[in-house]
């Protein structure tokens, strides 16, 4: 497995469970990833969410994608640090791909729409066969 496999798996299973730290308390929530490519994993959120404050305080996150099957399924876990993208053109693309965001009053020009990505980190796959084996870490980014 390599980073291309991670990109494909994430795009095929875009609902992720994203973990942050809130002081000493871990927090996890389900999120729909926008997309993944060779430059990283892309998400969007809004400033009114606690998530934004948490990743401003500590940008280290972990997220997991899951694909069920007849046994226990396959999981991709990714660890990295958030990079915020404050780019109007990127925000326009998010709104074009996800028009429901405009229903919340989010615009490409406003500060409320937050786009972030994870460009560097580590990933590994988990399934029943690899359950008790050492993790095969896939490093990505520069």
PDB file of C-alpha atoms in Angstrom:
ATOM      1  CA  UNK A   1       0.000   0.000   0.000  1.00  0.00           C
ATOM      2  CA  UNK A   2       1.121   3.547  -0.730  1.00  0.00           C
ATOM      3  CA  UNK A   3      -0.267   7.101  -0.608  1.00  0.00           C
ATOM      4  CA  UNK A   4      -2.199   6.631  -3.869  1.00  0.00           C
ATOM      5  CA  UNK A   5      -4.098   3.800  -2.147  1.00  0.00           C
ATOM      6  CA  UNK A   6      -4.879   6.185   0.730  1.00  0.00           C
ATOM      7  CA  UNK A   7      -6.237   8.821  -1.682  1.00  0.00           C
ATOM      8  CA  UNK A   8      -8.419   6.280  -3.490  1.00  0.00           C
ATOM      9  CA  UNK A   9      -9.762   4.781  -0.255  1.00  0.00           C
ATOM     10  CA  UNK A  10     -10.594   8.207   1.225  1.00  0.00           C
ATOM     11  CA  UNK A  11     -12.380   9.387  -1.930  1.00  0.00           C
ATOM     12  CA  UNK A  12     -14.378   6.148  -2.110  1.00  0.00           C
ATOM     13  CA  UNK A  13     -15.292   6.402   1.609  1.00  0.00           C
ATOM     14  CA  UNK A  14     -15.392  10.169   2.276  1.00  0.00           C
ATOM     15  CA  UNK A  15     -17.128  10.147   5.650  1.00  0.00           C
ATOM     16  CA  UNK A  16     -14.373  10.486   8.228  1.00  0.00           C
ATOM     17  CA  UNK A  17     -14.224  10.535  11.997  1.00  0.00           C
ATOM     18  CA  UNK A  18     -11.993  13.488  12.880  1.00  0.00           C
ATOM     19  CA  UNK A  19     -10.345  13.741  16.305  1.00  0.00           C
ATOM     20  CA  UNK A  20      -8.996  16.935  17.858  1.00  0.00           C
ATOM     21  CA  UNK A  21      -7.920  18.007  21.327  1.00  0.00           C
ATOM     22  CA  UNK A  22      -9.936  20.440  23.438  1.00  0.00           C
ATOM     23  CA  UNK A  23      -7.373  21.179  26.113  1.00  0.00           C
ATOM     24  CA  UNK A  24      -6.740  17.744  27.595  1.00  0.00           C
ATOM     25  CA  UNK A  25     -10.070  16.352  26.373  1.00  0.00           C
ATOM     26  CA  UNK A  26     -10.167  14.458  23.061  1.00  0.00           C
ATOM     27  CA  UNK A  27     -13.082  15.321  20.760  1.00  0.00           C
ATOM     28  CA  UNK A  28     -14.261  13.317  17.767  1.00  0.00           C
ATOM     29  CA  UNK A  29     -16.900  14.019  15.153  1.00  0.00           C
ATOM     30  CA  UNK A  30     -18.048  12.651  11.838  1.00  0.00           C
ATOM     31  CA  UNK A  31     -17.290  14.850   8.834  1.00  0.00           C
ATOM     32  CA  UNK A  32     -17.670  14.572   5.103  1.00  0.00           C
ATOM     33  CA  UNK A  33     -14.240  15.027   3.525  1.00  0.00           C
ATOM     34  CA  UNK A  34     -14.345  17.357   0.523  1.00  0.00           C
ATOM     35  CA  UNK A  35     -11.732  15.386  -1.452  1.00  0.00           C
ATOM     36  CA  UNK A  36      -8.230  13.929  -1.351  1.00  0.00           C
ATOM     37  CA  UNK A  37      -5.463  14.101  -3.929  1.00  0.00           C
ATOM     38  CA  UNK A  38      -1.676  14.013  -4.050  1.00  0.00           C
ATOM     39  CA  UNK A  39      -1.598  17.350  -2.149  1.00  0.00           C
ATOM     40  CA  UNK A  40      -3.523  16.056   0.860  1.00  0.00           C
ATOM     41  CA  UNK A  41      -6.936  15.559   2.448  1.00  0.00           C
ATOM     42  CA  UNK A  42      -9.338  18.521   2.201  1.00  0.00           C
ATOM     43  CA  UNK A  43     -12.176  19.430   4.575  1.00  0.00           C
ATOM     44  CA  UNK A  44     -14.373  22.461   5.182  1.00  0.00           C
ATOM     45  CA  UNK A  45     -16.139  23.724   8.250  1.00  0.00           C
ATOM     46  CA  UNK A  46     -17.355  27.050   9.656  1.00  0.00           C
ATOM     47  CA  UNK A  47     -16.053  29.427  12.306  1.00  0.00           C
ATOM     48  CA  UNK A  48     -19.098  28.889  14.528  1.00  0.00           C
ATOM     49  CA  UNK A  49     -17.961  25.285  15.151  1.00  0.00           C
ATOM     50  CA  UNK A  50     -15.797  24.365  18.162  1.00  0.00           C
ATOM     51  CA  UNK A  51     -13.596  22.462  15.712  1.00  0.00           C
ATOM     52  CA  UNK A  52     -12.049  25.697  14.386  1.00  0.00           C
ATOM     53  CA  UNK A  53     -10.992  26.860  17.845  1.00  0.00           C
ATOM     54  CA  UNK A  54      -9.647  23.407  18.688  1.00  0.00           C
ATOM     55  CA  UNK A  55      -7.452  23.148  15.593  1.00  0.00           C
ATOM     56  CA  UNK A  56      -6.289  26.744  16.047  1.00  0.00           C
ATOM     57  CA  UNK A  57      -5.143  25.772  19.557  1.00  0.00           C
ATOM     58  CA  UNK A  58      -3.611  22.453  18.449  1.00  0.00           C
ATOM     59  CA  UNK A  59      -3.445  21.682  14.735  1.00  0.00           C
ATOM     60  CA  UNK A  60      -2.566  18.027  15.218  1.00  0.00           C
ATOM     61  CA  UNK A  61      -5.478  15.815  14.194  1.00  0.00           C
ATOM     62  CA  UNK A  62      -6.266  12.220  13.442  1.00  0.00           C
ATOM     63  CA  UNK A  63      -9.049  10.996  11.221  1.00  0.00           C
ATOM     64  CA  UNK A  64     -10.307   7.627  10.094  1.00  0.00           C
ATOM     65  CA  UNK A  65     -12.234   6.435   7.051  1.00  0.00           C
ATOM     66  CA  UNK A  66     -14.141   3.144   7.162  1.00  0.00           C
ATOM     67  CA  UNK A  67     -15.433   0.745   4.542  1.00  0.00           C
ATOM     68  CA  UNK A  68     -17.683  -2.016   5.903  1.00  0.00           C
ATOM     69  CA  UNK A  69     -17.719  -5.522   4.491  1.00  0.00           C
ATOM     70  CA  UNK A  70     -19.152  -8.870   5.514  1.00  0.00           C
ATOM     71  CA  UNK A  71     -16.553  -9.286   8.283  1.00  0.00           C
ATOM     72  CA  UNK A  72     -15.323  -6.202  10.142  1.00  0.00           C
ATOM     73  CA  UNK A  73     -14.359  -3.906   7.275  1.00  0.00           C
ATOM     74  CA  UNK A  74     -11.293  -1.851   6.475  1.00  0.00           C
ATOM     75  CA  UNK A  75     -10.180   1.374   8.104  1.00  0.00           C
ATOM     76  CA  UNK A  76      -7.696   4.020   6.998  1.00  0.00           C
ATOM     77  CA  UNK A  77      -6.282   6.107   9.846  1.00  0.00           C
ATOM     78  CA  UNK A  78      -4.429   9.335   9.078  1.00  0.00           C
ATOM     79  CA  UNK A  79      -2.455  11.568  11.441  1.00  0.00           C
ATOM     80  CA  UNK A  80      -1.159  14.995  10.516  1.00  0.00           C
ATOM     81  CA  UNK A  81      -1.261  18.721  11.116  1.00  0.00           C
ATOM     82  CA  UNK A  82      -3.879  21.085   9.713  1.00  0.00           C
ATOM     83  CA  UNK A  83      -3.056  23.779   7.183  1.00  0.00           C
ATOM     84  CA  UNK A  84      -5.737  26.453   6.704  1.00  0.00           C
ATOM     85  CA  UNK A  85      -6.451  27.643   3.152  1.00  0.00           C
ATOM     86  CA  UNK A  86      -7.715  31.225   3.140  1.00  0.00           C
ATOM     87  CA  UNK A  87      -8.158  31.463  -0.633  1.00  0.00           C
ATOM     88  CA  UNK A  88     -11.342  32.860  -2.215  1.00  0.00           C
ATOM     89  CA  UNK A  89     -10.967  30.668  -5.323  1.00  0.00           C
ATOM     90  CA  UNK A  90     -10.695  27.517  -3.207  1.00  0.00           C
ATOM     91  CA  UNK A  91     -13.751  28.577  -1.225  1.00  0.00           C
ATOM     92  CA  UNK A  92     -15.659  29.164  -4.492  1.00  0.00           C
ATOM     93  CA  UNK A  93     -14.831  25.588  -5.518  1.00  0.00           C
ATOM     94  CA  UNK A  94     -16.081  24.272  -2.160  1.00  0.00           C
ATOM     95  CA  UNK A  95     -19.364  26.163  -2.580  1.00  0.00           C
ATOM     96  CA  UNK A  96     -19.752  24.918  -6.164  1.00  0.00           C
ATOM     97  CA  UNK A  97     -19.209  21.315  -5.021  1.00  0.00           C
ATOM     98  CA  UNK A  98     -21.296  21.725  -1.859  1.00  0.00           C
ATOM     99  CA  UNK A  99     -24.065  24.254  -2.561  1.00  0.00           C
ATOM    100  CA  UNK A 100     -25.859  23.351   0.691  1.00  0.00           C
ATOM    101  CA  UNK A 101     -23.201  25.405   2.525  1.00  0.00           C
ATOM    102  CA  UNK A 102     -24.728  28.611   1.134  1.00  0.00           C
ATOM    103  CA  UNK A 103     -27.933  27.773   3.039  1.00  0.00           C
ATOM    104  CA  UNK A 104     -25.947  28.499   6.215  1.00  0.00           C
ATOM    105  CA  UNK A 105     -24.969  31.922   4.878  1.00  0.00           C
ATOM    106  CA  UNK A 106     -21.407  30.882   4.031  1.00  0.00           C
ATOM    107  CA  UNK A 107     -19.739  32.757   1.178  1.00  0.00           C
ATOM    108  CA  UNK A 108     -16.358  32.590  -0.514  1.00  0.00           C
ATOM    109  CA  UNK A 109     -15.579  36.153   0.538  1.00  0.00           C
ATOM    110  CA  UNK A 110     -16.674  35.849   4.164  1.00  0.00           C
ATOM    111  CA  UNK A 111     -14.431  34.641   6.975  1.00  0.00           C
ATOM    112  CA  UNK A 112     -16.999  32.123   8.268  1.00  0.00           C
ATOM    113  CA  UNK A 113     -16.209  29.418   5.667  1.00  0.00           C
ATOM    114  CA  UNK A 114     -13.051  27.565   6.707  1.00  0.00           C
ATOM    115  CA  UNK A 115     -11.151  25.225   4.395  1.00  0.00           C
ATOM    116  CA  UNK A 116      -8.297  23.127   5.692  1.00  0.00           C
ATOM    117  CA  UNK A 117      -6.134  20.265   4.548  1.00  0.00           C
ATOM    118  CA  UNK A 118      -3.638  17.814   5.903  1.00  0.00           C
ATOM    119  CA  UNK A 119      -0.631  17.687   3.579  1.00  0.00           C
ATOM    120  CA  UNK A 120       1.932  15.827   5.638  1.00  0.00           C
ATOM    121  CA  UNK A 121       1.643  12.968   8.059  1.00  0.00           C
ATOM    122  CA  UNK A 122       1.288   9.254   8.460  1.00  0.00           C
ATOM    123  CA  UNK A 123      -1.404   6.813   7.451  1.00  0.00           C
ATOM    124  CA  UNK A 124      -2.068   3.127   7.866  1.00  0.00           C
ATOM    125  CA  UNK A 125      -4.733   0.643   6.900  1.00  0.00           C
ATOM    126  CA  UNK A 126      -6.396  -1.719   9.342  1.00  0.00           C
ATOM    127  CA  UNK A 127      -8.453  -4.815   8.650  1.00  0.00           C
ATOM    128  CA  UNK A 128      -9.065  -8.105  10.400  1.00  0.00           C
ATOM    129  CA  UNK A 129      -6.046  -9.787   8.806  1.00  0.00           C
ATOM    130  CA  UNK A 130      -3.689  -7.036   9.989  1.00  0.00           C
ATOM    131  CA  UNK A 131      -5.312  -6.657  13.412  1.00  0.00           C
ATOM    132  CA  UNK A 132      -2.423  -8.078  15.454  1.00  0.00           C
ATOM    133  CA  UNK A 133       0.431  -7.261  13.071  1.00  0.00           C
ATOM    134  CA  UNK A 134       2.719  -4.236  13.368  1.00  0.00           C
ATOM    135  CA  UNK A 135       1.341  -1.184  11.563  1.00  0.00           C
ATOM    136  CA  UNK A 136       2.617  -0.588   8.040  1.00  0.00           C
ATOM    137  CA  UNK A 137       3.045   3.192   8.155  1.00  0.00           C
ATOM    138  CA  UNK A 138       2.633   5.193   4.956  1.00  0.00           C
ATOM    139  CA  UNK A 139       4.319   8.587   5.220  1.00  0.00           C
ATOM    140  CA  UNK A 140       3.106  11.379   2.971  1.00  0.00           C
ATOM    141  CA  UNK A 141       3.993  15.002   2.256  1.00  0.00           C
ATOM    142  CA  UNK A 142       7.405  16.610   2.219  1.00  0.00           C
TER     143      UNK A 142
END
